[in-house]
Tab-separated table of C-alpha atoms in Angstrom:
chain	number	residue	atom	x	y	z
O	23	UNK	CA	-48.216	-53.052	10.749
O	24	UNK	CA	-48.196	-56.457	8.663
O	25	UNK	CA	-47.998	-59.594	9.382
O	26	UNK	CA	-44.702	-61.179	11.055
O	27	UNK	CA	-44.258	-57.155	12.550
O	28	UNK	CA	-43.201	-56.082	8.782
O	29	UNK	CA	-44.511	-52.593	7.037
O	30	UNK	CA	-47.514	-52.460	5.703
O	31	UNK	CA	-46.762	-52.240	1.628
O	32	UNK	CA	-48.290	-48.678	1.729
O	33	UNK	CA	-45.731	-47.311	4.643
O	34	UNK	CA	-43.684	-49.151	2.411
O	35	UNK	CA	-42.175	-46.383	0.267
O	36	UNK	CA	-43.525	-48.353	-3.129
O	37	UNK	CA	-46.246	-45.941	-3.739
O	38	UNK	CA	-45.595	-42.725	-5.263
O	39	UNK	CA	-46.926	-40.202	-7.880
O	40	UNK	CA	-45.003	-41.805	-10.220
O	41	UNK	CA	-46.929	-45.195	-9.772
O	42	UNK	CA	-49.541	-45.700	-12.734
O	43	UNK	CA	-51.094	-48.933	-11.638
O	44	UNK	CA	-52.040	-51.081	-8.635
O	45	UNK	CA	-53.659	-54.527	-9.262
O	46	UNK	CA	-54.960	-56.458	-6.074
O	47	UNK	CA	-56.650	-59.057	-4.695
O	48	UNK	CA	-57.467	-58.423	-0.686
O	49	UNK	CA	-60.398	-59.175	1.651
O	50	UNK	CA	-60.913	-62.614	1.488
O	51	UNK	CA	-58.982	-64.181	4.545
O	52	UNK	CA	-60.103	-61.022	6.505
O	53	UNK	CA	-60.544	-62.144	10.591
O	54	UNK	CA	-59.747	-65.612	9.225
O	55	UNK	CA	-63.004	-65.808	7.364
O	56	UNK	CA	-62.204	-67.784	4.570
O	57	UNK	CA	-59.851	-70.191	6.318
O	58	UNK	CA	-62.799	-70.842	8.758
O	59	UNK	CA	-65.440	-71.345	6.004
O	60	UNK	CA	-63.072	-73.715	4.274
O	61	UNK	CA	-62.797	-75.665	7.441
O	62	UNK	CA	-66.519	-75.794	8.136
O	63	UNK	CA	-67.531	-75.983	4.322
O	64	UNK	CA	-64.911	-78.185	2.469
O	65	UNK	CA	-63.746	-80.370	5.120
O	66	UNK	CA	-66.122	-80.188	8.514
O	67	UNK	CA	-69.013	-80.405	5.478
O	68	UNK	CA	-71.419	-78.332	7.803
O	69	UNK	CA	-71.512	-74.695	7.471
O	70	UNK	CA	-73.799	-71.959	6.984
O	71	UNK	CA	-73.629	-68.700	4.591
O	72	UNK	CA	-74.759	-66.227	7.537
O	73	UNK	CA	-71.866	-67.141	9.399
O	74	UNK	CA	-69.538	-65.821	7.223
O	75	UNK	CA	-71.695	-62.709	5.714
O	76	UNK	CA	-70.672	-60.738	8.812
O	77	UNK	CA	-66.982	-60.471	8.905
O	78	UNK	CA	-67.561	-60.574	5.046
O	79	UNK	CA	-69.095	-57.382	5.147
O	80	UNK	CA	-66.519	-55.980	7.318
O	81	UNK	CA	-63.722	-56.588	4.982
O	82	UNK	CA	-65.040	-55.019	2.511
O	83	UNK	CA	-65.465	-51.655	4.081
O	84	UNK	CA	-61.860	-52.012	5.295
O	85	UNK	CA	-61.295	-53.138	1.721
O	86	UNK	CA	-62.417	-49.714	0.586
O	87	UNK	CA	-60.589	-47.878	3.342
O	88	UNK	CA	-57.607	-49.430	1.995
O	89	UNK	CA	-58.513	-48.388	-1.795
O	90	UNK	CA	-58.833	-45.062	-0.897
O	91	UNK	CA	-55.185	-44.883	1.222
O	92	UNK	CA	-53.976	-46.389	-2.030
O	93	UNK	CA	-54.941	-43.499	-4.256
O	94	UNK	CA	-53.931	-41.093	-1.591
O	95	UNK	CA	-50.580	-42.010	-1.746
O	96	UNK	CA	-50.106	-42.857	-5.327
O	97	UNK	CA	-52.824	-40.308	-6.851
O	98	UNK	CA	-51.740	-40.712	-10.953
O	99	UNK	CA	-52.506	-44.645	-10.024
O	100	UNK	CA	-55.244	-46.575	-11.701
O	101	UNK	CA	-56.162	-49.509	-9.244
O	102	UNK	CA	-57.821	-52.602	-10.186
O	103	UNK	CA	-59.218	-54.862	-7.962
O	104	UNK	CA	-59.430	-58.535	-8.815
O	105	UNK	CA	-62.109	-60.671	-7.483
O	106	UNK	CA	-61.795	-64.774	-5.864
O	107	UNK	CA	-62.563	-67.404	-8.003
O	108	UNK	CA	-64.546	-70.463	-7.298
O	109	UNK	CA	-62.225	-72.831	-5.289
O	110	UNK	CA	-64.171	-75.409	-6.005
O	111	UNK	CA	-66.316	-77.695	-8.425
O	112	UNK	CA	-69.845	-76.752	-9.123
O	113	UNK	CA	-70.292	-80.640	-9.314
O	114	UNK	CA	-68.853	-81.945	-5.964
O	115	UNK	CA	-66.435	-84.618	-5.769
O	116	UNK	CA	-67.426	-85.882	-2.680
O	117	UNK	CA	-69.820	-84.925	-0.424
O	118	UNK	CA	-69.122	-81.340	1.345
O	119	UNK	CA	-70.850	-78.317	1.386
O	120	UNK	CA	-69.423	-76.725	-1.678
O	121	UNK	CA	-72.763	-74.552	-2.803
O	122	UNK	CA	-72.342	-72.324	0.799
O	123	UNK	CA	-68.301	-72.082	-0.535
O	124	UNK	CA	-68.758	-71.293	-3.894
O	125	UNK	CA	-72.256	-68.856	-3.008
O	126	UNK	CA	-69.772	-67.238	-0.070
O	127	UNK	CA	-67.865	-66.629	-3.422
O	128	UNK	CA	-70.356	-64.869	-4.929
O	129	UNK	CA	-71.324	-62.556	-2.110
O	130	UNK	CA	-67.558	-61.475	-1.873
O	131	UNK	CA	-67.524	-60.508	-5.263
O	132	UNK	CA	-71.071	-58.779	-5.324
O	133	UNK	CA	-70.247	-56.321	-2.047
O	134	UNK	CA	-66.751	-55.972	-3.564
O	135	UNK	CA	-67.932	-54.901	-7.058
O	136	UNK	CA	-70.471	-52.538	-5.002
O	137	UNK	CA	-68.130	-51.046	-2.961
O	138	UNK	CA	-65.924	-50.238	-6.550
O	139	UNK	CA	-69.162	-48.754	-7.432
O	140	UNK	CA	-69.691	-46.545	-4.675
O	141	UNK	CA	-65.789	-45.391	-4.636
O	142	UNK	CA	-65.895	-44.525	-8.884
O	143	UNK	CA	-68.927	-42.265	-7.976
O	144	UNK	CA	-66.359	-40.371	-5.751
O	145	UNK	CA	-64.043	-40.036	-9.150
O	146	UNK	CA	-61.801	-42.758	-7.818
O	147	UNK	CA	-59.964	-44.287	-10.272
O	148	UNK	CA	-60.660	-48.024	-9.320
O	149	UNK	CA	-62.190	-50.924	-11.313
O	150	UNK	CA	-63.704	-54.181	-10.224
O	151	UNK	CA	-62.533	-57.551	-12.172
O	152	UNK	CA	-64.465	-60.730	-11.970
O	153	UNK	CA	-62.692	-63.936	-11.633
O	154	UNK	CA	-64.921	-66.444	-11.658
O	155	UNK	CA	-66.301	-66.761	-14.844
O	156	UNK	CA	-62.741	-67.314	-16.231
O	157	UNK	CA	-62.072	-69.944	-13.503
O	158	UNK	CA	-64.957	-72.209	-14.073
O	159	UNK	CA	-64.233	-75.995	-14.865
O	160	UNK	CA	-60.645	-75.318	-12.781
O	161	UNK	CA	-61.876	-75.612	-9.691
O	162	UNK	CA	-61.043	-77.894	-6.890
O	163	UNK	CA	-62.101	-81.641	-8.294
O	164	UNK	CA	-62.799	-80.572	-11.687
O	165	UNK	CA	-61.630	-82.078	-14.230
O	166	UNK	CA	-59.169	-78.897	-15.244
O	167	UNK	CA	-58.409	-78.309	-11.981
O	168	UNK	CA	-56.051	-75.227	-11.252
O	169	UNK	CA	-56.221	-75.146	-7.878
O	170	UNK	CA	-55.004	-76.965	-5.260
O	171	UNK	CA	-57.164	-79.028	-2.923
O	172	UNK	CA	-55.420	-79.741	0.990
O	173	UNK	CA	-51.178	-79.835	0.386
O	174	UNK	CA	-49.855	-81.770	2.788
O	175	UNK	CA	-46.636	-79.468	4.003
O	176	UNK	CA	-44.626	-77.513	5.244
O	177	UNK	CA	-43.724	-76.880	2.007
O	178	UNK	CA	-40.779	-74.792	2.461
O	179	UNK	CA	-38.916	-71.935	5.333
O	180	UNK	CA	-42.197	-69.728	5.177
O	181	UNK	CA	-45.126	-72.238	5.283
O	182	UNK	CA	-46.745	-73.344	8.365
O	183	UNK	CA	-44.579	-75.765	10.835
O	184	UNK	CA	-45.364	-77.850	13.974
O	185	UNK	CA	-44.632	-75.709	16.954
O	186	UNK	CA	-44.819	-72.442	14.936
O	187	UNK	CA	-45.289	-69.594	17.714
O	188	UNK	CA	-48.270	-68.304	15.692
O	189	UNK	CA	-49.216	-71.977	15.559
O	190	UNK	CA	-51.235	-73.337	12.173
O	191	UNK	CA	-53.045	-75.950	10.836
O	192	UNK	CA	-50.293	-79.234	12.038
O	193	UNK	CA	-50.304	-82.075	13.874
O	194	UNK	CA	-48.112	-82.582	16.673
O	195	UNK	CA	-44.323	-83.038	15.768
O	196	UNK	CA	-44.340	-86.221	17.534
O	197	UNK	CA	-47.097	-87.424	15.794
O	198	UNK	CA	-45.226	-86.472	12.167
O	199	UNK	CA	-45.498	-82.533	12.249
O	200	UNK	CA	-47.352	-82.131	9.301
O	201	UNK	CA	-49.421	-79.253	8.409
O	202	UNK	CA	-51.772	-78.310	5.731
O	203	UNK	CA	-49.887	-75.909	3.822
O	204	UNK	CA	-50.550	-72.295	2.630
O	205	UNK	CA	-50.490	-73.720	-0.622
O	206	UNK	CA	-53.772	-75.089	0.148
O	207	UNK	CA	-56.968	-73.693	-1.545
O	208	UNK	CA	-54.505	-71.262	-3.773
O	209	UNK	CA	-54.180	-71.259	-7.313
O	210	UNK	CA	-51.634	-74.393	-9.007
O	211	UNK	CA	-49.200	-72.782	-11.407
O	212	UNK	CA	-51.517	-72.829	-14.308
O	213	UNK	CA	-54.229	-71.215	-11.865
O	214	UNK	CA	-52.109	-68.088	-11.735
O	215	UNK	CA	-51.448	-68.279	-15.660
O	216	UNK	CA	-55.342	-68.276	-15.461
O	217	UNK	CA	-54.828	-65.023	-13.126
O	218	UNK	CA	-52.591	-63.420	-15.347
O	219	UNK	CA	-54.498	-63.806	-18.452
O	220	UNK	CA	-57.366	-62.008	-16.824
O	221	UNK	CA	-55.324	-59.411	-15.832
O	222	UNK	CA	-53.871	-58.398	-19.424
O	223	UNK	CA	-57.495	-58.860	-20.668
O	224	UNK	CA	-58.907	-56.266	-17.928
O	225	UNK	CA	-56.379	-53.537	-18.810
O	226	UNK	CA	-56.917	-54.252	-22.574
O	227	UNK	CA	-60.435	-53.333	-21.795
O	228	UNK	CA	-59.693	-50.824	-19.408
O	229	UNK	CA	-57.364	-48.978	-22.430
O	230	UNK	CA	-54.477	-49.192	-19.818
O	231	UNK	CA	-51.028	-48.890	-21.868
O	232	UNK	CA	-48.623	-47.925	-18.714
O	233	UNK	CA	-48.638	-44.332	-18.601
């Protein structure tokens, strides 16, 4: 089951032998783990890498799990998995502990581009796709920057809201009952340009034409 009680997007019905391609990016927010290590790392400014690495590791094996129901139920499909970019600035703009972020960042994308690995040697047909390179200098307080630091919110029916059931990241209504919205930490229009662009450049590579 999804979230909100909804069906998951493979009980879905979308997924089919006709289906050619899948493009993704999952794992990240797994358990809550990057929300908690942007807490602790961006604005806390204390964190540690080993207290992610854990539930980091986790989501990648259910990562793979996933790939593989994906190819079960659409088995014609090529599936590419895109990777996280750097949320934020190598250079800091203030002071915050950015390097345990951005090297959080890096292990993600090394245990995901493993696990892609391990599932091709299986004659899945699944390929890994680095974001960060394209992303550097658009990070959070560069200069470029394409994606958003905190947004103040709610920023619309399905952001978070002050007395939400499932509660979120607010203040109390009578206090103003604003929230940091899920806008936060996600890619600014021209970051998902950014996201686009490295899509059609990975299935240029990958010889994908849509058949």
């Amino acid at each position: 089951m999804g979230n909100y009680h909804e069906k998951t997007q493979i009980d879905s019905g979308v997924l089919s032998a006709d289906t050619t391609l899948v493009m993704l990016t999952i794992g990240g927010n797994d358990g809550d783990n990057f929300t908690n290590a942007v807490t602790h790392c961006y604005i806390i400014g204390v964190c540690d890498k080993s207290d992610y690495t854990g539930a980091t590791d986790t989501a990648v094996t259910d990562t793979g799990t996933l790939l593989e129901s994906i190819a079960q139920a659409a088995p014609n499909t090529r599936i590419v998995l895109m990777g996280y970019p750097h949320i934020v600035a190598d250079d800091p703009c203030h002071i915050s502990d950015f390097d345990t972020l951005n090297s959080l960042a890096d292990y993600l994308r090394d245990k995901q581009a493993a696990k892609v690995e391990e599932l091709k040697a299986t004659n899945l047909k699944v390929d890994y796709v680095d974001a960060i390179p394209a992303f550097h200098g658009h990070g959070v307080c560069d200069t470029d920057e394409e994606i958003n630091a905190v947004v103040i919110g709610p920023k619309g029916d399905g952001d978070y809201h002050a007395g939400d059931v499932s509660g979120g990241p607010c203040v109390p209504q009578a206090l103003g009952g604003l929230c940091a919205s899920l806008e936060s930490f996600h890619p600014k229009n021209s970051g998902t340009t950014r996201y686009a662009q490295i899509m059609d450049q990975a299935l240029a590579d990958l010889g994908y034409t849509g058949g």
